[in-house]
């Protein structure tokens, strides 16, 4: 086995090539002789992995945190999920370790109860109830404050998801046990790349969350930029998440995700309302990346917006919940097209958001509210 120098082999007491900072003799020496990780061990780790519970609003209003950390909904149970549910359940592609083994790594569309759908242990009982009351208990209005609340919850959940992914990396790096040397190196390289991406994404998300904390502390939401599309039909999908837009809806590159320095991120939410539904895009401060992303969407014909956002969300958002009635009515080719997008986990084609001509859904009478400058 060799280090970066092609002519120098790693010594037993040298740091291991995998980056563990452990001596080679105590890390990857004779790794190929170790027992392979079993399916049971993988399932056991997945079932026990946890992220420390915390109230994400404590950094902005810690003095008023009260009650235990609860499983908070990122998509409202009564106001949204119940409106698209069938017998109290919705569909979701959330990874499940048992189904992944059963389906050879393919994500499966499964039923989930609306009591569990979209939840994560991210807020104390007080803040989950009081902070989000304007978007949970009142008729929805397209305002910067409401868009900020939706965005804040989405960003908090994305941070939690990144922390969960990060916690699984040490176990991932053990998956090369019993494998030939070339597979060991390939897996460690892939795991290192994955770890680096998660670390960078987490840093950017925490920086974005800092903007929310500042806004709540100062009660100044003027820097919050938003575009909200309202329509008169109940949505076919509900979601809450955030992305760092790499390409727009015409296939143009907006930013390089591998570059050093902070990336521009945008939160995205779909909710049901008393009038039908709404899609909210939100971010803080000036962002030519997010502005161009949104402009490319709004430049499409109005009757293409629902299809374009459907492509976007199945491609990028894991915290996605689907109307069973809508999904069951889709023909097989449309289902397969969306299922393929769900599997684009680590990489996305440059034209992934260019409308593919599929008719997934049509909104009724969409109207746009926004505060971004033209």
Short mmCIF file of C-alpha atoms in Angstrom, two decimals:
data_model
loop_
_atom_site.label_atom_id
_atom_site.label_comp_id
_atom_site.label_asym_id
_atom_site.label_seq_id
_atom_site.Cartn_x
_atom_site.Cartn_y
_atom_site.Cartn_z
CA UNK A 1 0.00 0.00 0.00
CA UNK A 2 1.33 3.41 -0.93
CA UNK A 3 1.00 6.97 0.26
CA UNK A 4 0.83 10.02 -1.96
CA UNK A 5 4.38 9.30 -3.04
CA UNK A 6 4.21 6.50 -5.59
CA UNK A 7 7.61 5.13 -4.58
CA UNK A 8 7.16 5.06 -0.81
CA UNK A 9 5.13 2.45 1.00
CA UNK A 10 3.30 3.25 4.20
CA UNK A 11 5.16 2.13 7.29
CA UNK A 12 3.42 0.32 10.09
CA UNK A 13 3.79 3.34 12.36
CA UNK A 14 2.90 5.94 9.74
CA UNK A 15 -0.51 7.68 9.81
CA UNK A 16 -3.06 5.59 7.93
CA UNK A 17 -3.87 6.72 4.39
CA UNK A 18 -7.58 6.91 5.23
CA UNK A 19 -7.16 10.10 7.26
CA UNK A 20 -8.13 8.61 10.61
CA UNK A 21 -4.97 9.99 12.28
CA UNK A 22 -4.40 6.48 13.63
CA UNK A 23 -1.24 4.51 12.94
CA UNK A 24 -1.54 2.31 9.87
CA UNK A 25 -0.85 -0.86 11.86
CA UNK A 26 -3.89 -0.13 14.07
CA UNK A 27 -6.16 0.92 11.25
CA UNK A 28 -6.05 -0.52 7.73
CA UNK A 29 -3.19 -3.00 7.99
CA UNK A 30 -4.69 -6.45 7.29
CA UNK A 31 -8.14 -4.88 6.91
CA UNK A 32 -8.89 -7.42 4.20
CA UNK A 33 -8.65 -10.20 6.80
CA UNK A 34 -11.27 -8.71 9.11
CA UNK A 35 -14.87 -10.00 9.05
CA UNK A 36 -17.13 -8.06 6.70
CA UNK A 37 -19.81 -5.85 8.20
CA UNK A 38 -23.05 -7.83 8.24
CA UNK A 39 -26.55 -6.77 7.23
CA UNK A 40 -27.57 -7.15 10.86
CA UNK A 41 -24.84 -4.77 12.00
CA UNK A 42 -25.94 -2.18 9.45
CA UNK A 43 -29.57 -2.45 10.54
CA UNK A 44 -28.57 -2.34 14.18
CA UNK A 45 -26.54 0.83 13.74
CA UNK A 46 -29.32 2.50 11.73
CA UNK A 47 -31.92 1.69 14.39
CA UNK A 48 -29.80 3.13 17.20
CA UNK A 49 -28.33 6.20 15.55
CA UNK A 50 -29.54 9.40 17.19
CA UNK A 51 -28.84 13.12 17.09
CA UNK A 52 -28.91 15.04 20.36
CA UNK A 53 -32.27 16.74 20.83
CA UNK A 54 -32.18 20.52 20.95
CA UNK A 55 -34.41 23.52 20.51
CA UNK A 56 -33.08 25.29 17.44
CA UNK A 57 -34.60 28.55 18.62
CA UNK A 58 -32.61 28.55 21.86
CA UNK A 59 -29.80 30.53 20.21
CA UNK A 60 -32.26 33.34 19.51
CA UNK A 61 -34.57 33.08 22.52
CA UNK A 62 -33.06 30.62 24.96
CA UNK A 63 -34.49 32.37 28.01
CA UNK A 64 -38.00 31.35 27.00
CA UNK A 65 -37.30 27.70 26.13
CA UNK A 66 -39.66 25.56 28.16
CA UNK A 67 -41.06 22.08 28.08
CA UNK A 68 -39.35 19.04 26.62
CA UNK A 69 -37.97 18.89 23.09
CA UNK A 70 -40.81 17.56 20.98
CA UNK A 71 -41.18 15.88 17.61
CA UNK A 72 -42.08 19.06 15.76
CA UNK A 73 -43.87 18.99 12.41
CA UNK A 74 -42.14 20.83 9.58
CA UNK A 75 -45.36 20.51 7.59
CA UNK A 76 -48.49 21.27 9.59
CA UNK A 77 -50.43 18.15 10.54
CA UNK A 78 -53.91 19.62 10.79
CA UNK A 79 -53.54 22.54 8.38
CA UNK A 80 -51.74 20.74 5.55
CA UNK A 81 -51.05 17.01 5.87
CA UNK A 82 -54.61 16.16 6.83
CA UNK A 83 -55.87 17.86 3.66
CA UNK A 84 -53.96 15.50 1.34
CA UNK A 85 -54.08 12.36 3.52
CA UNK A 86 -56.12 9.25 2.91
CA UNK A 87 -57.25 7.50 6.07
CA UNK A 88 -54.79 9.60 8.04
CA UNK A 89 -51.77 8.65 5.95
CA UNK A 90 -49.62 10.17 3.22
CA UNK A 91 -46.85 8.76 1.01
CA UNK A 92 -43.14 9.41 1.49
CA UNK A 93 -39.81 8.20 0.09
CA UNK A 94 -37.96 8.47 3.41
CA UNK A 95 -35.06 5.99 3.53
CA UNK A 96 -35.79 2.89 5.58
CA UNK A 97 -32.89 0.50 6.12
CA UNK A 98 -35.04 -2.64 5.87
CA UNK A 99 -36.69 -1.60 2.60
CA UNK A 100 -33.32 -0.51 1.18
CA UNK A 101 -31.96 -4.02 1.68
CA UNK A 102 -35.19 -5.53 0.34
CA UNK A 103 -35.19 -3.34 -2.79
CA UNK A 104 -31.45 -3.46 -3.49
CA UNK A 105 -30.88 0.15 -2.48
CA UNK A 106 -33.94 1.61 -4.18
CA UNK A 107 -36.12 3.99 -2.19
CA UNK A 108 -39.70 2.83 -1.91
CA UNK A 109 -42.81 5.00 -1.72
CA UNK A 110 -44.43 4.08 1.60
CA UNK A 111 -47.35 5.11 3.76
CA UNK A 112 -46.69 7.19 6.86
CA UNK A 113 -49.17 8.49 9.39
CA UNK A 114 -49.62 12.25 9.53
CA UNK A 115 -48.72 12.18 13.22
CA UNK A 116 -45.18 11.10 12.30
CA UNK A 117 -44.82 12.68 8.84
CA UNK A 118 -42.32 15.57 8.65
CA UNK A 119 -41.41 15.49 12.36
CA UNK A 120 -37.99 15.99 13.94
CA UNK A 121 -36.86 16.78 17.53
CA UNK A 122 -36.03 20.39 16.79
CA UNK A 123 -38.00 22.70 19.08
CA UNK A 124 -39.16 22.88 22.66
CA UNK A 125 -42.89 22.70 23.29
CA UNK A 126 -43.10 26.45 23.92
CA UNK A 127 -41.39 27.61 20.75
CA UNK A 128 -43.04 25.04 18.53
CA UNK A 129 -46.42 26.35 19.64
CA UNK A 130 -45.81 30.09 20.07
CA UNK A 131 -43.26 30.88 17.36
CA UNK A 132 -45.08 29.15 14.52
CA UNK A 133 -48.63 30.09 15.51
CA UNK A 134 -49.02 32.60 12.62
CA UNK A 135 -48.56 29.81 10.05
CA UNK A 136 -50.25 27.08 12.07
CA UNK A 137 -53.29 28.65 13.72
CA UNK A 138 -54.16 31.59 11.46
CA UNK A 139 -55.28 31.96 7.88
CA UNK A 140 -52.15 32.11 5.76
CA UNK A 141 -51.02 35.46 4.38
CA UNK A 142 -48.19 35.99 1.92
CA UNK A 143 -45.89 38.13 4.08
CA UNK A 144 -42.15 38.29 4.70
CA UNK A 145 -42.68 37.20 8.29
CA UNK A 146 -44.69 34.10 7.39
CA UNK A 147 -42.22 33.18 4.66
CA UNK A 148 -39.44 33.56 7.23
CA UNK A 149 -41.19 31.24 9.68
CA UNK A 150 -41.59 28.60 6.99
CA UNK A 151 -37.98 29.04 5.93
CA UNK A 152 -36.67 28.91 9.49
CA UNK A 153 -38.34 25.61 10.18
CA UNK A 154 -37.02 24.19 6.90
CA UNK A 155 -33.45 25.30 7.63
CA UNK A 156 -33.57 23.88 11.17
CA UNK A 157 -34.71 20.54 9.83
CA UNK A 158 -31.98 20.55 7.15
CA UNK A 159 -29.35 21.15 9.86
CA UNK A 160 -30.74 18.25 11.86
CA UNK A 161 -30.62 16.00 8.77
CA UNK A 162 -27.00 16.99 8.05
CA UNK A 163 -26.05 16.26 11.67
CA UNK A 164 -27.70 12.86 11.36
CA UNK A 165 -25.79 12.12 8.15
CA UNK A 166 -22.54 13.25 9.72
CA UNK A 167 -23.06 10.90 12.64
CA UNK A 168 -23.22 7.93 10.29
CA UNK A 169 -19.89 8.54 8.56
CA UNK A 170 -17.65 6.71 11.09
CA UNK A 171 -19.74 3.57 10.62
CA UNK A 172 -19.73 4.04 6.84
CA UNK A 173 -15.93 4.00 6.92
CA UNK A 174 -15.96 0.51 8.49
CA UNK A 175 -17.79 -0.94 5.50
CA UNK A 176 -14.50 -1.82 3.80
CA UNK A 177 -13.69 -4.57 6.29
CA UNK A 178 -12.90 -7.84 4.55
CA UNK A 179 -12.64 -6.12 1.16
CA UNK A 180 -9.67 -6.11 -1.23
CA UNK A 181 -7.28 -3.18 -0.93
CA UNK A 182 -8.52 -1.38 -4.05
CA UNK A 183 -12.11 -1.44 -2.73
CA UNK A 184 -10.92 -0.20 0.65
CA UNK A 185 -9.25 2.79 -0.98
CA UNK A 186 -12.26 3.52 -3.19
CA UNK A 187 -14.68 3.39 -0.27
CA UNK A 188 -12.49 5.57 1.96
CA UNK A 189 -12.12 8.10 -0.86
CA UNK A 190 -15.89 8.18 -1.44
CA UNK A 191 -16.60 8.43 2.28
CA UNK A 192 -14.09 11.26 2.63
CA UNK A 193 -15.66 13.16 -0.25
CA UNK A 194 -19.11 12.61 1.24
CA UNK A 195 -17.92 13.76 4.67
CA UNK A 196 -16.34 16.90 3.22
CA UNK A 197 -19.56 17.78 1.40
CA UNK A 198 -21.66 17.30 4.54
CA UNK A 199 -19.27 19.44 6.59
CA UNK A 200 -19.38 22.27 4.04
CA UNK A 201 -23.16 22.05 3.75
CA UNK A 202 -23.56 22.11 7.52
CA UNK A 203 -21.32 25.17 7.81
CA UNK A 204 -23.39 27.00 5.20
CA UNK A 205 -26.68 26.00 6.84
CA UNK A 206 -25.49 27.18 10.26
CA UNK A 207 -24.43 30.48 8.71
CA UNK A 208 -27.87 30.86 7.13
CA UNK A 209 -29.54 30.03 10.43
CA UNK A 210 -27.52 32.86 11.98
CA UNK A 211 -29.39 35.29 9.73
CA UNK A 212 -32.70 33.97 11.06
CA UNK A 213 -31.49 34.27 14.65
CA UNK A 214 -30.48 37.89 14.05
CA UNK A 215 -33.86 38.68 12.51
CA UNK A 216 -35.77 37.19 15.44
CA UNK A 217 -33.56 38.90 18.02
CA UNK A 218 -33.88 42.31 16.36
CA UNK A 219 -37.46 41.77 15.17
CA UNK A 220 -36.29 43.05 11.77
CA UNK A 221 -37.48 40.96 8.84
CA UNK A 222 -36.82 43.53 6.13
CA UNK A 223 -33.81 41.52 4.81
CA UNK A 224 -36.04 38.49 4.27
CA UNK A 225 -36.62 37.97 0.54
CA UNK A 226 -39.54 35.85 -0.58
CA UNK A 227 -41.64 34.67 -3.49
CA UNK A 228 -44.95 32.99 -2.66
CA UNK A 229 -47.15 31.35 -5.28
CA UNK A 230 -50.73 30.81 -4.15
CA UNK A 231 -53.30 28.73 -6.01
CA UNK A 232 -56.85 27.50 -5.62
CA UNK A 233 -56.30 23.73 -5.71
CA UNK A 234 -55.19 21.62 -2.76
CA UNK A 235 -51.54 20.70 -3.40
CA UNK A 236 -50.64 17.22 -4.60
CA UNK A 237 -47.38 17.36 -2.64
CA UNK A 238 -46.27 19.06 0.57
CA UNK A 239 -42.66 19.67 1.53
CA UNK A 240 -40.24 21.63 3.67
CA UNK A 241 -36.57 21.88 2.83
CA UNK A 242 -33.72 23.95 1.47
CA UNK A 243 -31.23 23.68 -1.35
CA UNK A 244 -28.16 25.44 -2.69
CA UNK A 245 -29.30 26.05 -6.29
CA UNK A 246 -26.69 24.87 -8.76
CA UNK A 247 -28.75 25.12 -11.96
CA UNK A 248 -31.84 27.05 -12.98
CA UNK A 249 -34.93 25.93 -14.88
CA UNK A 250 -33.22 26.63 -18.21
CA UNK A 251 -30.17 24.53 -17.40
CA UNK A 252 -27.86 27.48 -16.68
CA UNK A 253 -25.31 27.09 -13.91
CA UNK A 254 -25.89 29.42 -10.98
CA UNK A 255 -23.06 28.52 -8.61
CA UNK A 256 -20.40 25.85 -8.18
CA UNK A 257 -21.12 23.72 -5.15
CA UNK A 258 -17.48 22.63 -4.91
CA UNK A 259 -16.11 26.16 -4.62
CA UNK A 260 -14.55 27.45 -1.43
CA UNK A 261 -16.56 29.92 0.60
CA UNK A 262 -20.25 30.21 1.48
CA UNK A 263 -22.98 29.21 -0.95
CA UNK A 264 -26.35 30.85 -1.50
CA UNK A 265 -29.19 28.77 -0.10
CA UNK A 266 -32.94 29.02 -0.48
CA UNK A 267 -35.74 27.50 1.61
CA UNK A 268 -38.75 25.93 -0.08
CA UNK A 269 -42.10 24.99 1.42
CA UNK A 270 -45.45 23.80 0.15
CA UNK A 271 -48.50 24.13 2.39
CA UNK A 272 -52.22 23.67 2.09
CA UNK A 273 -54.39 26.70 2.88
CA UNK A 274 -58.07 27.43 3.30
CA UNK A 275 -58.04 28.77 -0.27
CA UNK A 276 -56.05 25.92 -1.79
CA UNK A 277 -52.29 25.94 -1.40
CA UNK A 278 -49.09 27.95 -1.50
CA UNK A 279 -45.44 27.48 -2.40
CA UNK A 280 -42.95 29.67 -0.53
CA UNK A 281 -39.35 30.43 -1.51
CA UNK A 282 -37.34 32.48 0.98
CA UNK A 283 -33.81 33.62 1.77
CA UNK A 284 -32.01 36.49 3.50
CA UNK A 285 -30.23 39.41 1.85
CA UNK A 286 -29.25 40.05 -1.74
CA UNK A 287 -28.59 36.90 -3.74
CA UNK A 288 -28.21 36.99 -7.49
CA UNK A 289 -28.12 33.18 -7.44
CA UNK A 290 -31.51 32.81 -5.76
CA UNK A 291 -33.00 35.66 -7.76
CA UNK A 292 -31.98 34.11 -11.07
CA UNK A 293 -33.25 30.74 -9.89
CA UNK A 294 -36.68 32.17 -9.11
CA UNK A 295 -36.80 34.30 -12.26
CA UNK A 296 -36.13 31.25 -14.41
CA UNK A 297 -39.12 29.51 -12.77
CA UNK A 298 -41.48 32.46 -13.18
CA UNK A 299 -40.36 32.86 -16.82
CA UNK A 300 -42.02 29.53 -17.59
CA UNK A 301 -45.70 29.52 -18.64
CA UNK A 302 -47.98 29.58 -15.59
CA UNK A 303 -49.43 26.19 -16.48
CA UNK A 304 -45.91 24.72 -16.29
CA UNK A 305 -45.10 25.94 -12.77
CA UNK A 306 -46.63 22.98 -10.92
CA UNK A 307 -44.83 20.50 -13.16
CA UNK A 308 -41.50 22.32 -12.81
CA UNK A 309 -41.75 22.45 -9.02
CA UNK A 310 -42.73 18.78 -8.93
CA UNK A 311 -39.53 17.95 -10.83
CA UNK A 312 -37.52 20.19 -8.51
CA UNK A 313 -38.83 18.70 -5.29
CA UNK A 314 -38.58 15.04 -6.27
CA UNK A 315 -35.03 15.74 -7.44
CA UNK A 316 -33.81 17.57 -4.32
CA UNK A 317 -36.12 17.41 -1.28
CA UNK A 318 -36.27 14.34 0.98
CA UNK A 319 -38.79 15.88 3.40
CA UNK A 320 -41.57 15.42 0.85
CA UNK A 321 -45.11 14.11 1.41
CA UNK A 322 -47.39 12.96 -1.35
CA UNK A 323 -51.14 12.77 -1.77
CA UNK A 324 -51.96 9.04 -2.03
CA UNK A 325 -54.92 9.77 -4.30
CA UNK A 326 -52.75 11.79 -6.70
CA UNK A 327 -49.89 9.27 -6.72
CA UNK A 328 -52.14 6.27 -7.26
CA UNK A 329 -53.75 7.99 -10.26
CA UNK A 330 -50.41 8.69 -11.97
CA UNK A 331 -49.59 6.43 -14.89
CA UNK A 332 -46.59 4.13 -14.61
CA UNK A 333 -44.23 6.18 -16.79
CA UNK A 334 -44.77 9.34 -14.72
CA UNK A 335 -44.22 7.42 -11.49
CA UNK A 336 -41.02 5.91 -12.84
CA UNK A 337 -39.78 9.33 -13.94
CA UNK A 338 -40.28 10.75 -10.44
CA UNK A 339 -38.85 7.65 -8.75
CA UNK A 340 -35.72 8.07 -10.85
CA UNK A 341 -35.38 11.65 -9.65
CA UNK A 342 -35.68 10.55 -6.02
CA UNK A 343 -32.58 8.37 -6.51
CA UNK A 344 -30.43 11.32 -7.67
CA UNK A 345 -28.97 11.68 -4.19
CA UNK A 346 -25.38 12.77 -4.70
CA UNK A 347 -25.32 14.24 -8.20
CA UNK A 348 -27.70 16.06 -10.51
CA UNK A 349 -27.54 16.63 -14.24
CA UNK A 350 -27.29 20.21 -15.48
CA UNK A 351 -30.68 19.95 -17.22
CA UNK A 352 -32.42 18.24 -14.30
CA UNK A 353 -34.80 21.19 -13.79
CA UNK A 354 -35.52 21.89 -17.45
CA UNK A 355 -39.21 20.95 -17.93
CA UNK A 356 -39.39 17.42 -19.31
CA UNK A 357 -42.86 17.85 -20.82
CA UNK A 358 -44.60 15.66 -18.25
CA UNK A 359 -48.02 16.68 -16.93
CA UNK A 360 -47.96 15.96 -13.23
CA UNK A 361 -50.38 18.56 -11.88
CA UNK A 362 -51.98 21.89 -12.73
CA UNK A 363 -52.67 24.57 -10.14
CA UNK A 364 -55.78 26.66 -10.18
CA UNK A 365 -55.35 30.40 -10.84
CA UNK A 366 -51.79 30.91 -9.50
CA UNK A 367 -50.94 34.35 -8.12
CA UNK A 368 -47.49 35.58 -7.12
CA UNK A 369 -46.55 37.72 -4.12
CA UNK A 370 -42.92 38.78 -3.79
CA UNK A 371 -40.65 41.44 -2.38
CA UNK A 372 -37.54 40.83 -4.48
CA UNK A 373 -36.50 43.76 -6.71
CA UNK A 374 -37.00 43.34 -10.43
#
